[in-house]
Short mmCIF file of C-alpha atoms in Angstrom, two decimals:
data_model
loop_
_atom_site.label_atom_id
_atom_site.label_comp_id
_atom_site.label_asym_id
_atom_site.label_seq_id
_atom_site.Cartn_x
_atom_site.Cartn_y
_atom_site.Cartn_z
CA UNK A 1 -6.88 15.62 8.22
CA UNK A 2 -8.44 13.69 11.06
CA UNK A 3 -7.23 10.16 10.37
CA UNK A 4 -5.12 10.02 13.54
CA UNK A 5 -8.22 10.51 15.67
CA UNK A 6 -10.07 7.88 13.62
CA UNK A 7 -7.17 5.48 14.24
CA UNK A 8 -7.07 6.36 17.92
CA UNK A 9 -10.69 5.33 18.35
CA UNK A 10 -9.96 2.04 16.62
CA UNK A 11 -6.92 1.44 18.85
CA UNK A 12 -8.95 2.22 21.95
CA UNK A 13 -11.67 -0.15 20.78
CA UNK A 14 -9.10 -2.87 20.13
CA UNK A 15 -7.50 -2.28 23.55
CA UNK A 16 -10.84 -2.48 25.28
CA UNK A 17 -12.04 -5.58 23.39
CA UNK A 18 -8.55 -7.19 23.35
CA UNK A 19 -9.08 -8.07 19.69
CA UNK A 20 -7.67 -6.62 16.51
CA UNK A 21 -9.89 -4.31 14.44
CA UNK A 22 -10.16 -4.87 10.68
CA UNK A 23 -8.97 -2.05 8.43
CA UNK A 24 -9.66 -4.02 5.24
CA UNK A 25 -12.40 -6.49 4.32
CA UNK A 26 -10.17 -8.17 1.74
CA UNK A 27 -6.63 -9.50 1.73
CA UNK A 28 -3.82 -7.03 0.92
CA UNK A 29 -1.89 -9.78 -0.89
CA UNK A 30 -2.92 -12.27 -3.54
CA UNK A 31 -3.24 -15.96 -2.66
CA UNK A 32 0.34 -17.25 -2.72
CA UNK A 33 1.14 -20.74 -3.95
CA UNK A 34 4.86 -21.08 -3.10
CA UNK A 35 5.72 -19.13 0.05
CA UNK A 36 9.04 -19.56 1.86
CA UNK A 37 9.33 -17.96 5.30
CA UNK A 38 12.87 -16.78 5.91
CA UNK A 39 14.76 -15.10 8.69
CA UNK A 40 18.29 -13.98 7.76
CA UNK A 41 20.91 -12.25 9.88
CA UNK A 42 24.36 -10.86 9.12
CA UNK A 43 27.01 -11.65 11.72
CA UNK A 44 30.77 -11.26 11.76
CA UNK A 45 31.03 -14.99 11.18
CA UNK A 46 28.76 -14.83 8.12
CA UNK A 47 25.11 -14.80 7.17
CA UNK A 48 22.73 -17.17 8.95
CA UNK A 49 19.50 -18.18 7.24
CA UNK A 50 16.53 -19.98 8.75
CA UNK A 51 13.76 -21.08 6.39
CA UNK A 52 10.51 -23.03 6.36
CA UNK A 53 7.86 -23.74 3.75
CA UNK A 54 4.49 -25.48 3.77
CA UNK A 55 5.25 -29.18 4.17
CA UNK A 56 8.92 -28.48 4.89
CA UNK A 57 10.35 -28.32 8.41
CA UNK A 58 12.36 -25.33 9.56
CA UNK A 59 16.08 -25.53 8.82
CA UNK A 60 19.08 -23.28 9.47
CA UNK A 61 22.41 -22.87 7.67
CA UNK A 62 25.25 -20.36 7.47
CA UNK A 63 27.40 -18.91 4.69
CA UNK A 64 27.54 -20.85 1.44
CA UNK A 65 25.55 -23.63 3.11
CA UNK A 66 22.74 -21.09 3.40
CA UNK A 67 22.68 -20.75 -0.39
CA UNK A 68 22.46 -24.54 -0.67
CA UNK A 69 19.63 -24.58 1.88
CA UNK A 70 17.65 -21.99 -0.09
CA UNK A 71 18.34 -23.91 -3.29
CA UNK A 72 16.80 -26.97 -1.66
CA UNK A 73 13.75 -24.90 -0.75
CA UNK A 74 13.25 -24.15 -4.45
CA UNK A 75 14.70 -20.64 -4.32
CA UNK A 76 16.43 -20.70 -7.70
CA UNK A 77 15.80 -18.77 -10.89
CA UNK A 78 15.78 -22.02 -12.88
CA UNK A 79 12.87 -23.48 -10.87
CA UNK A 80 9.58 -24.18 -12.59
CA UNK A 81 7.79 -21.55 -10.53
CA UNK A 82 8.83 -18.55 -8.50
CA UNK A 83 8.87 -18.54 -4.71
CA UNK A 84 7.46 -15.82 -2.48
CA UNK A 85 9.70 -14.46 0.25
CA UNK A 86 7.78 -14.13 3.51
CA UNK A 87 9.76 -11.88 5.84
CA UNK A 88 8.95 -10.76 9.34
CA UNK A 89 11.48 -7.94 9.69
CA UNK A 90 13.39 -5.37 7.67
CA UNK A 91 16.85 -6.95 8.05
CA UNK A 92 16.16 -10.25 6.25
CA UNK A 93 16.11 -9.00 2.67
CA UNK A 94 19.36 -6.96 2.94
CA UNK A 95 21.04 -10.02 4.47
CA UNK A 96 19.78 -12.21 1.63
CA UNK A 97 21.06 -9.73 -0.95
CA UNK A 98 24.46 -9.75 0.75
CA UNK A 99 24.36 -13.54 0.60
CA UNK A 100 23.57 -13.37 -3.13
CA UNK A 101 26.62 -11.17 -3.71
CA UNK A 102 28.80 -13.80 -2.05
CA UNK A 103 27.75 -16.47 -4.58
CA UNK A 104 29.92 -17.56 -7.46
CA UNK A 105 29.04 -16.61 -11.06
CA UNK A 106 27.99 -20.11 -12.14
CA UNK A 107 26.26 -23.24 -10.91
CA UNK A 108 23.51 -23.88 -8.39
CA UNK A 109 24.55 -21.03 -6.08
CA UNK A 110 24.33 -18.56 -8.95
CA UNK A 111 20.79 -19.82 -9.69
CA UNK A 112 19.78 -19.13 -6.10
CA UNK A 113 21.57 -15.77 -6.05
CA UNK A 114 19.66 -14.64 -9.14
CA UNK A 115 16.35 -15.50 -7.44
CA UNK A 116 17.40 -13.55 -4.32
CA UNK A 117 18.30 -10.58 -6.53
CA UNK A 118 14.86 -10.80 -8.17
CA UNK A 119 13.27 -10.61 -4.71
CA UNK A 120 15.34 -7.53 -3.90
CA UNK A 121 14.14 -5.90 -7.13
CA UNK A 122 10.46 -6.70 -6.62
CA UNK A 123 10.44 -5.65 -2.96
CA UNK A 124 9.88 -2.07 -4.16
CA UNK A 125 6.48 -2.99 -5.63
CA UNK A 126 3.60 -2.68 -3.15
CA UNK A 127 1.08 -5.53 -3.31
CA UNK A 128 3.63 -7.76 -5.02
CA UNK A 129 3.43 -11.54 -4.76
CA UNK A 130 7.24 -11.78 -4.83
CA UNK A 131 8.02 -10.39 -1.37
CA UNK A 132 5.59 -10.20 1.52
CA UNK A 133 6.46 -8.11 4.55
CA UNK A 134 4.28 -9.63 7.25
CA UNK A 135 4.29 -6.60 9.52
CA UNK A 136 3.39 -4.25 6.65
CA UNK A 137 0.57 -6.53 5.49
CA UNK A 138 -0.77 -6.92 9.02
CA UNK A 139 -0.73 -3.14 9.46
CA UNK A 140 -2.65 -2.77 6.21
CA UNK A 141 -5.26 -5.32 7.27
CA UNK A 142 -5.73 -4.73 11.01
CA UNK A 143 -5.10 -2.33 13.83
CA UNK A 144 -4.23 -3.34 17.39
CA UNK A 145 -4.73 -1.80 20.80
CA UNK A 146 -1.13 -0.64 21.03
CA UNK A 147 0.87 2.29 19.73
CA UNK A 148 1.83 2.25 16.01
CA UNK A 149 5.52 1.59 16.75
CA UNK A 150 4.71 -1.75 18.39
CA UNK A 151 3.07 -2.90 15.14
CA UNK A 152 6.47 -2.87 13.43
CA UNK A 153 7.38 -5.90 15.54
CA UNK A 154 6.34 -9.35 14.39
CA UNK A 155 5.79 -10.51 17.98
CA UNK A 156 3.01 -7.96 18.42
CA UNK A 157 1.03 -9.52 15.58
CA UNK A 158 1.69 -13.11 16.64
CA UNK A 159 0.35 -12.24 20.09
CA UNK A 160 -2.66 -10.19 19.02
CA UNK A 161 -3.75 -12.75 16.43
CA UNK A 162 -2.99 -15.64 18.81
CA UNK A 163 -0.84 -17.38 16.23
CA UNK A 164 0.73 -20.48 17.80
CA UNK A 165 4.37 -21.48 17.51
CA UNK A 166 7.53 -19.53 16.91
CA UNK A 167 10.05 -18.80 14.16
CA UNK A 168 9.39 -19.42 10.48
CA UNK A 169 6.47 -21.87 11.00
CA UNK A 170 4.65 -19.16 12.96
CA UNK A 171 5.34 -16.72 10.11
CA UNK A 172 3.67 -19.13 7.67
CA UNK A 173 0.67 -19.44 10.01
CA UNK A 174 0.46 -15.64 10.17
CA UNK A 175 0.63 -15.48 6.39
CA UNK A 176 -2.42 -17.76 6.23
CA UNK A 177 -4.31 -15.23 8.34
CA UNK A 178 -3.13 -12.27 6.25
CA UNK A 179 -4.12 -13.79 2.92
CA UNK A 180 -7.42 -15.30 4.10
CA UNK A 181 -10.46 -14.18 2.15
CA UNK A 182 -10.72 -12.48 -1.19
CA UNK A 183 -7.74 -10.42 -2.35
CA UNK A 184 -8.34 -6.76 -3.10
CA UNK A 185 -9.49 -5.98 -6.62
CA UNK A 186 -6.66 -4.95 -9.00
CA UNK A 187 -4.00 -6.99 -7.18
CA UNK A 188 -4.19 -9.54 -9.98
CA UNK A 189 -2.57 -6.94 -12.26
CA UNK A 190 0.38 -6.59 -9.92
CA UNK A 191 0.67 -10.38 -9.81
CA UNK A 192 0.76 -10.43 -13.63
CA UNK A 193 3.59 -7.91 -13.56
CA UNK A 194 5.42 -10.17 -11.09
CA UNK A 195 5.05 -13.08 -13.51
CA UNK A 196 6.35 -10.98 -16.42
CA UNK A 197 9.27 -9.76 -14.34
CA UNK A 198 10.09 -13.33 -13.29
CA UNK A 199 10.05 -14.49 -16.90
CA UNK A 200 12.32 -11.58 -17.87
CA UNK A 201 14.78 -12.42 -15.06
CA UNK A 202 14.79 -16.10 -16.10
CA UNK A 203 15.46 -15.25 -19.73
CA UNK A 204 18.26 -12.93 -18.68
CA UNK A 205 19.84 -15.61 -16.49
CA UNK A 206 19.56 -18.19 -19.27
CA UNK A 207 21.16 -15.70 -21.65
CA UNK A 208 24.11 -15.12 -19.35
CA UNK A 209 23.11 -11.65 -18.10
CA UNK A 210 24.67 -10.86 -14.72
CA UNK A 211 22.19 -9.31 -12.27
CA UNK A 212 25.10 -7.55 -10.56
CA UNK A 213 25.57 -5.27 -13.57
CA UNK A 214 23.90 -1.88 -13.07
CA UNK A 215 20.82 -1.02 -15.12
CA UNK A 216 21.16 0.96 -18.32
CA UNK A 217 19.59 4.42 -18.32
CA UNK A 218 16.55 3.07 -20.15
CA UNK A 219 16.12 0.16 -17.75
CA UNK A 220 16.41 2.47 -14.76
CA UNK A 221 13.83 4.86 -16.21
CA UNK A 222 11.31 2.16 -17.07
CA UNK A 223 11.95 0.49 -13.71
CA UNK A 224 11.16 3.73 -11.91
CA UNK A 225 8.05 4.18 -14.04
CA UNK A 226 6.92 0.61 -13.23
CA UNK A 227 7.34 1.26 -9.50
CA UNK A 228 5.29 4.46 -9.73
CA UNK A 229 2.56 2.69 -11.73
CA UNK A 230 2.37 -0.14 -9.21
CA UNK A 231 2.19 2.30 -6.31
CA UNK A 232 -0.74 4.07 -8.02
CA UNK A 233 -2.42 0.73 -8.72
CA UNK A 234 -2.03 -0.45 -5.12
CA UNK A 235 -3.45 2.84 -3.82
CA UNK A 236 -6.45 2.31 -6.10
CA UNK A 237 -6.77 -1.31 -4.93
CA UNK A 238 -7.03 -0.11 -1.33
CA UNK A 239 -9.81 2.28 -2.33
CA UNK A 240 -11.87 -0.65 -3.66
CA UNK A 241 -12.26 -1.83 -0.07
CA UNK A 242 -15.30 -0.44 1.81
CA UNK A 243 -13.57 -0.42 5.21
CA UNK A 244 -10.57 1.40 3.80
CA UNK A 245 -12.89 3.97 2.19
CA UNK A 246 -14.53 4.74 5.54
CA UNK A 247 -11.12 5.76 6.89
CA UNK A 248 -10.15 7.50 3.64
CA UNK A 249 -12.87 10.08 4.26
CA UNK A 250 -10.57 11.32 7.03
CA UNK A 251 -7.53 11.57 4.76
CA UNK A 252 -9.42 13.44 2.04
CA UNK A 253 -9.08 10.65 -0.53
CA UNK A 254 -12.81 9.87 -0.42
CA UNK A 255 -15.38 12.66 -0.61
CA UNK A 256 -19.01 12.57 0.47
CA UNK A 257 -21.68 15.15 -0.17
CA UNK A 258 -24.99 16.05 -1.78
CA UNK A 259 -25.26 16.15 -5.56
CA UNK A 260 -27.16 18.76 -7.54
CA UNK A 261 -27.58 19.28 -11.26
CA UNK A 262 -25.25 21.94 -12.65
CA UNK A 263 -27.24 24.86 -14.08
CA UNK A 264 -27.60 24.66 -17.85
CA UNK A 265 -25.86 21.31 -18.25
CA UNK A 266 -27.10 17.75 -18.59
CA UNK A 267 -23.61 16.34 -18.30
CA UNK A 268 -22.43 17.95 -15.09
CA UNK A 269 -23.22 17.78 -11.41
CA UNK A 270 -22.17 19.89 -8.46
CA UNK A 271 -21.40 18.12 -5.20
CA UNK A 272 -21.66 20.10 -1.99
CA UNK A 273 -19.13 18.30 0.19
CA UNK A 274 -19.48 17.40 3.85
CA UNK A 275 -15.87 18.37 4.50
CA UNK A 276 -13.49 20.92 3.01
CA UNK A 277 -10.31 18.78 3.16
CA UNK A 278 -10.79 16.83 -0.08
CA UNK A 279 -7.77 15.97 -2.20
CA UNK A 280 -9.64 16.15 -5.51
CA UNK A 281 -8.31 18.73 -7.95
CA UNK A 282 -9.49 20.04 -11.31
CA UNK A 283 -8.63 17.52 -14.03
CA UNK A 284 -8.84 14.46 -11.77
CA UNK A 285 -10.89 11.54 -13.08
CA UNK A 286 -13.34 10.21 -10.52
CA UNK A 287 -15.74 7.39 -9.90
CA UNK A 288 -18.77 7.74 -7.68
CA UNK A 289 -22.05 6.28 -6.57
CA UNK A 290 -25.21 7.13 -4.72
CA UNK A 291 -24.65 6.11 -1.11
CA UNK A 292 -22.01 6.02 1.58
CA UNK A 293 -18.29 5.11 1.44
CA UNK A 294 -19.04 1.73 3.02
CA UNK A 295 -21.45 0.84 0.20
CA UNK A 296 -20.20 -1.10 -2.81
CA UNK A 297 -22.88 -0.69 -5.47
CA UNK A 298 -22.40 -2.03 -8.97
CA UNK A 299 -24.12 1.04 -10.42
CA UNK A 300 -21.51 3.80 -10.52
CA UNK A 301 -20.85 6.96 -12.46
CA UNK A 302 -17.61 8.33 -13.82
CA UNK A 303 -16.51 11.85 -14.64
CA UNK A 304 -13.83 14.49 -14.38
CA UNK A 305 -13.44 17.23 -11.80
CA UNK A 306 -13.93 20.48 -13.73
CA UNK A 307 -13.64 22.89 -10.82
CA UNK A 308 -13.51 23.14 -7.06
CA UNK A 309 -14.46 26.07 -4.89
CA UNK A 310 -15.04 27.15 -1.33
CA UNK A 311 -18.08 29.21 -0.43
CA UNK A 312 -18.81 30.14 3.19
CA UNK A 313 -16.48 27.36 4.31
CA UNK A 314 -18.22 24.72 2.21
CA UNK A 315 -16.40 22.92 -0.57
CA UNK A 316 -18.16 22.37 -3.88
CA UNK A 317 -16.86 20.10 -6.61
CA UNK A 318 -18.12 20.38 -10.19
CA UNK A 319 -17.96 17.12 -12.11
CA UNK A 320 -18.39 16.93 -15.85
CA UNK A 321 -18.71 14.02 -18.22
CA UNK A 322 -21.36 12.30 -16.17
CA UNK A 323 -25.06 12.18 -16.85
CA UNK A 324 -26.87 14.29 -14.30
CA UNK A 325 -29.79 11.84 -14.45
CA UNK A 326 -27.78 9.21 -12.55
CA UNK A 327 -27.68 11.46 -9.50
CA UNK A 328 -30.97 13.32 -9.07
CA UNK A 329 -30.74 16.54 -7.08
CA UNK A 330 -30.42 15.91 -3.37
CA UNK A 331 -28.80 12.49 -3.78
CA UNK A 332 -26.13 11.63 -1.25
CA UNK A 333 -23.02 10.57 -3.15
CA UNK A 334 -19.53 9.22 -2.52
CA UNK A 335 -16.67 10.15 -4.85
CA UNK A 336 -13.14 8.83 -5.04
CA UNK A 337 -10.32 9.00 -7.60
CA UNK A 338 -10.77 6.72 -10.60
CA UNK A 339 -8.42 3.75 -10.64
CA UNK A 340 -5.66 3.88 -13.25
CA UNK A 341 -6.14 1.58 -16.23
CA UNK A 342 -3.43 -1.12 -15.98
CA UNK A 343 -3.44 -1.54 -19.77
CA UNK A 344 -2.82 2.18 -20.28
CA UNK A 345 -0.03 2.04 -17.70
CA UNK A 346 1.55 -0.87 -19.55
CA UNK A 347 1.29 0.99 -22.85
CA UNK A 348 3.00 4.00 -21.31
CA UNK A 349 5.90 1.88 -20.09
CA UNK A 350 6.24 0.27 -23.53
CA UNK A 351 6.39 3.71 -25.18
CA UNK A 352 9.00 4.88 -22.69
CA UNK A 353 11.10 1.78 -23.32
CA UNK A 354 10.90 2.36 -27.09
CA UNK A 355 11.86 5.99 -26.62
CA UNK A 356 15.03 4.92 -24.85
CA UNK A 357 15.78 2.34 -27.55
CA UNK A 358 15.37 4.81 -30.40
CA UNK A 359 18.74 6.31 -31.24
CA UNK A 360 17.30 9.55 -32.57
CA UNK A 361 15.18 10.25 -29.51
CA UNK A 362 16.20 13.34 -27.49
CA UNK A 363 16.39 11.04 -24.48
CA UNK A 364 19.03 8.78 -26.03
CA UNK A 365 20.97 11.45 -27.92
CA UNK A 366 21.22 13.63 -24.82
CA UNK A 367 20.33 16.74 -26.83
CA UNK A 368 18.16 19.19 -24.96
CA UNK A 369 14.67 19.61 -26.49
CA UNK A 370 14.12 22.74 -28.54
CA UNK A 371 13.20 25.77 -26.49
CA UNK A 372 9.55 26.76 -26.74
CA UNK A 373 8.68 30.30 -25.68
CA UNK A 374 5.29 31.40 -24.43
CA UNK A 375 3.66 34.20 -22.46
CA UNK A 376 4.26 34.12 -18.74
CA UNK A 377 1.43 35.19 -16.42
CA UNK A 378 2.05 38.62 -14.89
CA UNK A 379 1.89 37.41 -11.29
CA UNK A 380 4.72 34.95 -11.94
CA UNK A 381 6.82 37.70 -13.52
CA UNK A 382 6.18 39.92 -10.48
CA UNK A 383 7.03 37.08 -8.08
CA UNK A 384 10.24 36.31 -9.97
CA UNK A 385 11.24 39.98 -9.98
CA UNK A 386 10.63 40.10 -6.23
CA UNK A 387 12.77 37.02 -5.64
CA UNK A 388 15.55 38.38 -7.87
CA UNK A 389 15.73 41.65 -5.99
CA UNK A 390 15.83 39.87 -2.63
CA UNK A 391 12.38 41.15 -1.72
CA UNK B 1 -12.27 -14.28 17.09
CA UNK B 2 -8.99 -14.25 18.93
CA UNK B 3 -8.17 -12.71 22.27
CA UNK B 4 -4.71 -11.30 22.72
CA UNK B 5 -2.76 -12.09 25.84
CA UNK B 6 -1.51 -9.12 27.86
CA UNK B 7 1.55 -7.60 26.23
CA UNK B 8 3.77 -5.87 28.80
CA UNK B 9 4.33 -2.21 28.09
CA UNK B 10 1.88 -1.80 25.23
CA UNK B 11 -0.71 0.00 27.30
CA UNK B 12 1.84 2.65 28.17
CA UNK B 13 2.88 2.85 24.51
CA UNK B 14 -0.73 3.43 23.44
CA UNK B 15 -1.20 6.04 26.14
CA UNK B 16 1.89 7.96 25.03
CA UNK B 17 0.84 7.95 21.38
CA UNK B 18 -2.75 8.88 22.25
CA UNK B 19 -1.58 11.85 24.31
CA UNK B 20 0.34 13.17 21.29
CA UNK B 21 -2.64 12.69 18.96
CA UNK B 22 -5.02 14.43 21.35
CA UNK B 23 -2.71 17.37 21.97
CA UNK B 24 -4.69 20.57 21.44
CA UNK B 25 -8.13 19.01 21.70
CA UNK B 26 -8.41 19.31 25.46
CA UNK B 27 -9.40 15.64 25.72
CA UNK B 28 -7.70 13.04 27.88
CA UNK B 29 -7.41 9.48 26.61
CA UNK B 30 -10.26 8.42 28.89
CA UNK B 31 -12.45 11.28 27.66
CA UNK B 32 -11.62 10.41 24.05
CA UNK B 33 -12.72 6.82 24.63
CA UNK B 34 -15.96 8.03 26.23
CA UNK B 35 -16.67 10.46 23.38
CA UNK B 36 -15.93 7.79 20.78
CA UNK B 37 -18.25 5.26 22.38
CA UNK B 38 -21.13 7.63 23.16
CA UNK B 39 -22.53 9.89 20.41
CA UNK B 40 -24.47 11.80 23.06
CA UNK B 41 -21.43 12.65 25.17
CA UNK B 42 -20.73 16.36 25.62
CA UNK B 43 -17.75 17.65 23.64
CA UNK B 44 -15.86 20.92 24.16
CA UNK B 45 -15.83 23.13 21.02
CA UNK B 46 -12.09 22.64 20.48
CA UNK B 47 -12.65 18.89 20.18
CA UNK B 48 -15.58 18.93 17.75
CA UNK B 49 -13.60 17.67 14.74
CA UNK B 50 -11.77 15.12 16.83
CA UNK B 51 -15.07 13.85 18.26
CA UNK B 52 -16.52 13.22 14.80
CA UNK B 53 -13.44 11.28 13.70
CA UNK B 54 -13.31 9.33 16.97
CA UNK B 55 -16.94 8.30 16.58
CA UNK B 56 -16.46 7.30 12.95
CA UNK B 57 -13.48 5.14 13.89
CA UNK B 58 -15.27 3.54 16.80
CA UNK B 59 -18.36 2.86 14.71
CA UNK B 60 -16.30 1.19 11.97
CA UNK B 61 -14.47 -0.88 14.59
CA UNK B 62 -17.75 -2.08 16.07
CA UNK B 63 -18.98 -3.10 12.64
CA UNK B 64 -16.16 -5.52 11.96
CA UNK B 65 -13.61 -6.67 14.49
CA UNK B 66 -12.94 -10.13 13.17
CA UNK B 67 -9.58 -10.95 11.61
#
């Protein structure tokens, strides 16, 4: 893969021009309506929290007063709408979770603690509107003329984007820059999942459920599945961006080449690829169009990779399920993985949840599934025999 | 369009990272910048793949540099 060299050129360009270079045309986060910028630190004397919100001046408090401060900023599970945590470092969220654990089981502090716990849960979901890591979002959207390690520091971004001020107000100003413009396509589905998760957490709190209790096996399994689904969805959202696709050619996620009609088939094409380092595999669903990765045409084709092969160092990809007429022979095409269907993902999670709820399911009974025997390919048998004999 | 103020130490940080990325290509950081900016610049055979990626990155950067 050659993405490091691609990035190097962009860093050199940024260093020479003294301006950041865009990696995305759109915003990597949805437009947020209730952000709260927070900086939290754990000390021996307790946890110190500094917070600011649009229209609210920056304020600082320590220990249980910090919970009261956050409550005043609307960070409470009983509020009419959820707040978005805007963090500028990796130590704030762990400190907030520690603060939540110090809260009592009832009252206003418990309401705030439950909201902090919800943030900690949703922080695992990329593209979420619950928790925004400013440095991660800036790194998704731009590249600077420094080394990558410097981009983990908030100060680097404040300087390169010439954001005035300091502390939490500066973080809010940086957030405005990060979320300017149109959000990436598909992020609205992640925002819907945030809303559903918020509603679930509220209902649980109202019903007396303690967020400190560990998840059941079923909850843990569906939670893991939801995180995987969101990661897939966010990866697909990035691929909807033309600037991101130009770089993705160098990671093998986007493939360019010349299309030709497959012999004897009206529903298949063969793409002779420009590069051999594609990540497409047989069975992958794809979407494609006539043109370059930076193009965003409405007219696209869909299909499935039937086979891949290398001939004289050139990669060919056979795609079925698409009408060959949409890509006449000799057409230059761009292909990338098809985005997952959020509705299908949701259905899969619902089925998994039901499987865990069903008492007779092999998952809930703990009984191993019945053994199914089948023929094993000879080369696997030979390899296993070799491994068993120490050869 | 914003212009960043000088950030002490970042140039050295970029240079260190660039040297690691270019290891094996035979290009120095200065040569990589020249190759990226000039499609007609001569490129040693060992750096052919790097040159293509450098030029693609530079071209995309030129197309849109506004935050």
